[in-house]
Amino acid sequence: KELPQQTDPPSIPVIELFPSGEFPEGEIQQYKDDNLWRTTSEEKRELERLEKPIYDSVRQAAEVHRQVRKYIKGILKPGMLMTDLCETLENTVRKLISENGLQAGIAFPTGCSLNWVAAHWTPNTGDKTVLQYDDVMKLDFGTHIDGYIVDSAFTVAFNPMFDSLLEASREATNTGVKESGIDVRLCDVGAAIQEVMESYEVEINGKVFPVKSIRNLNGHSICRYHVHAEKSVPIVKGGEQTKMEEGEFFAIETFASTGKGYVREDLECSHYMKNFDVGHIPLRLPRAKQLLATINKNFSTLAFCRRYLDRLGETKYLMALKNLCDAGIVQPCPPLCDIKGSWVSQFEHTILLRPTCKEVISRGDDY
Ligand SMILES: O=S(=O)(c1cccs1)N(Cc1ccc(F)cc1)Cc1ncn[nH]1
Ligand SMILES: [Mn+2]
Ligand SMILES: [Mn+2]
Ligand SMILES: [Mn+2]
């Protein structure tokens, strides 16, 4: 029987487009030279067969990511309210992923950081920010199935004067993806990324800028229900000698900047995330206790934002949220900003270091 095609706008859950439960593989890359034995090793192929359910979960999340970003790119226009953009994107994720509590849904808030804001900005309720023709917007959103997270981002700019700035981070991210592999040192990935990034210079509004890789932002390993795990992937030289390991998920993300190449926390916070390594903390404050119950139930250790609390019916929660942050139970993740008036671009992919090959899970025909 004919398989249904996705509608435009998308309305069909991807599970209905792949009823077998098998989802398209991402881009496959062989490991560099000395690991070629992995491709044919029977022992490694057997290992992979045991992981198949996890691969299908994360590939389903990736298929949702690809279909959502394709749709959103088609409807983006100057004059859009940022809140409407985020809600449209989020509702499309919920639909295509067949949202189901903590088993399937949005993995973290829709980052739509503009210009010199590099990451972790999404509108709080009531925000009136409107997307402009001359904006450089990083759309960074996450999908997950059973806690297996796809963290992928791309930059949108209407004005073609930003094309080279976008190309710099896009090429640097692809270099980081190519350099990554089992037993590869994190510092070597960072050095390779910086080399490509800083080979670019851009002319914007008649002014020439050398492109800088933002030295205090980095990619990261990803584990189940935990978007930021132990390892950080630097995007400049001089990082740690720690190695990437078989079976690890990594988010490879790079940030090109015309500013200082250094970010600081600024602006009102919207993103929050429970600390992974915090056990049960006895709480006396009733409002804080109730808010923590809502967070545990709806997000667990997935990151969330104020708009997600609002839509759950939480009200007047800011003091309780502050209490949870001060107690170290919740981590605020404020916007990360380069200097005012500069521009930042980002591209990000989620990769999996499979026993036999490297899979670029979030690769699409767009980036
Ligand atoms: O900057 S991070 O905190 C980090 C980088 C290295 C170690 S921890 N962060 C993880 C994260 C934090 C909060 C979120 F809502 C979503 C993700 C990276 C990231 N932000 C967006 N995409 N990827
Ligand atoms: Mn991201
Ligand atoms: Mn952790
Ligand atoms: Mn990331």
Short mmCIF file of N, CA, C and O and ligand atoms in Angstrom, two decimals, residues 108 140 151-152 253 346 348, ligand 2:
data_model
loop_
_atom_site.label_atom_id
_atom_site.label_comp_id
_atom_site.label_asym_id
_atom_site.label_seq_id
_atom_site.Cartn_x
_atom_site.Cartn_y
_atom_site.Cartn_z
N PHE A 108 14.50 20.78 24.27
CA PHE A 108 14.90 22.00 24.95
C PHE A 108 14.27 23.19 24.22
O PHE A 108 13.72 23.01 23.13
N ASP A 140 18.02 27.10 16.93
CA ASP A 140 18.66 25.97 17.60
C ASP A 140 17.57 25.26 18.40
O ASP A 140 17.14 25.75 19.43
N ASP A 151 20.22 17.56 18.79
CA ASP A 151 20.51 18.96 19.05
C ASP A 151 21.16 19.51 17.78
O ASP A 151 22.29 19.17 17.47
N SER A 152 20.42 20.29 17.02
CA SER A 152 20.93 20.77 15.74
C SER A 152 20.45 22.20 15.49
O SER A 152 19.35 22.57 15.89
N GLU A 253 29.12 22.01 17.37
CA GLU A 253 28.57 23.31 17.02
C GLU A 253 29.68 24.36 17.06
O GLU A 253 30.58 24.29 17.90
N GLN A 346 25.93 30.41 13.58
CA GLN A 346 26.12 29.08 14.18
C GLN A 346 25.55 28.02 13.27
O GLN A 346 24.51 28.20 12.64
N GLU A 348 25.07 23.56 13.75
CA GLU A 348 25.27 22.48 14.73
C GLU A 348 24.67 21.19 14.22
O GLU A 348 23.56 21.17 13.67
MN MN B 2 21.88 23.38 20.01
#
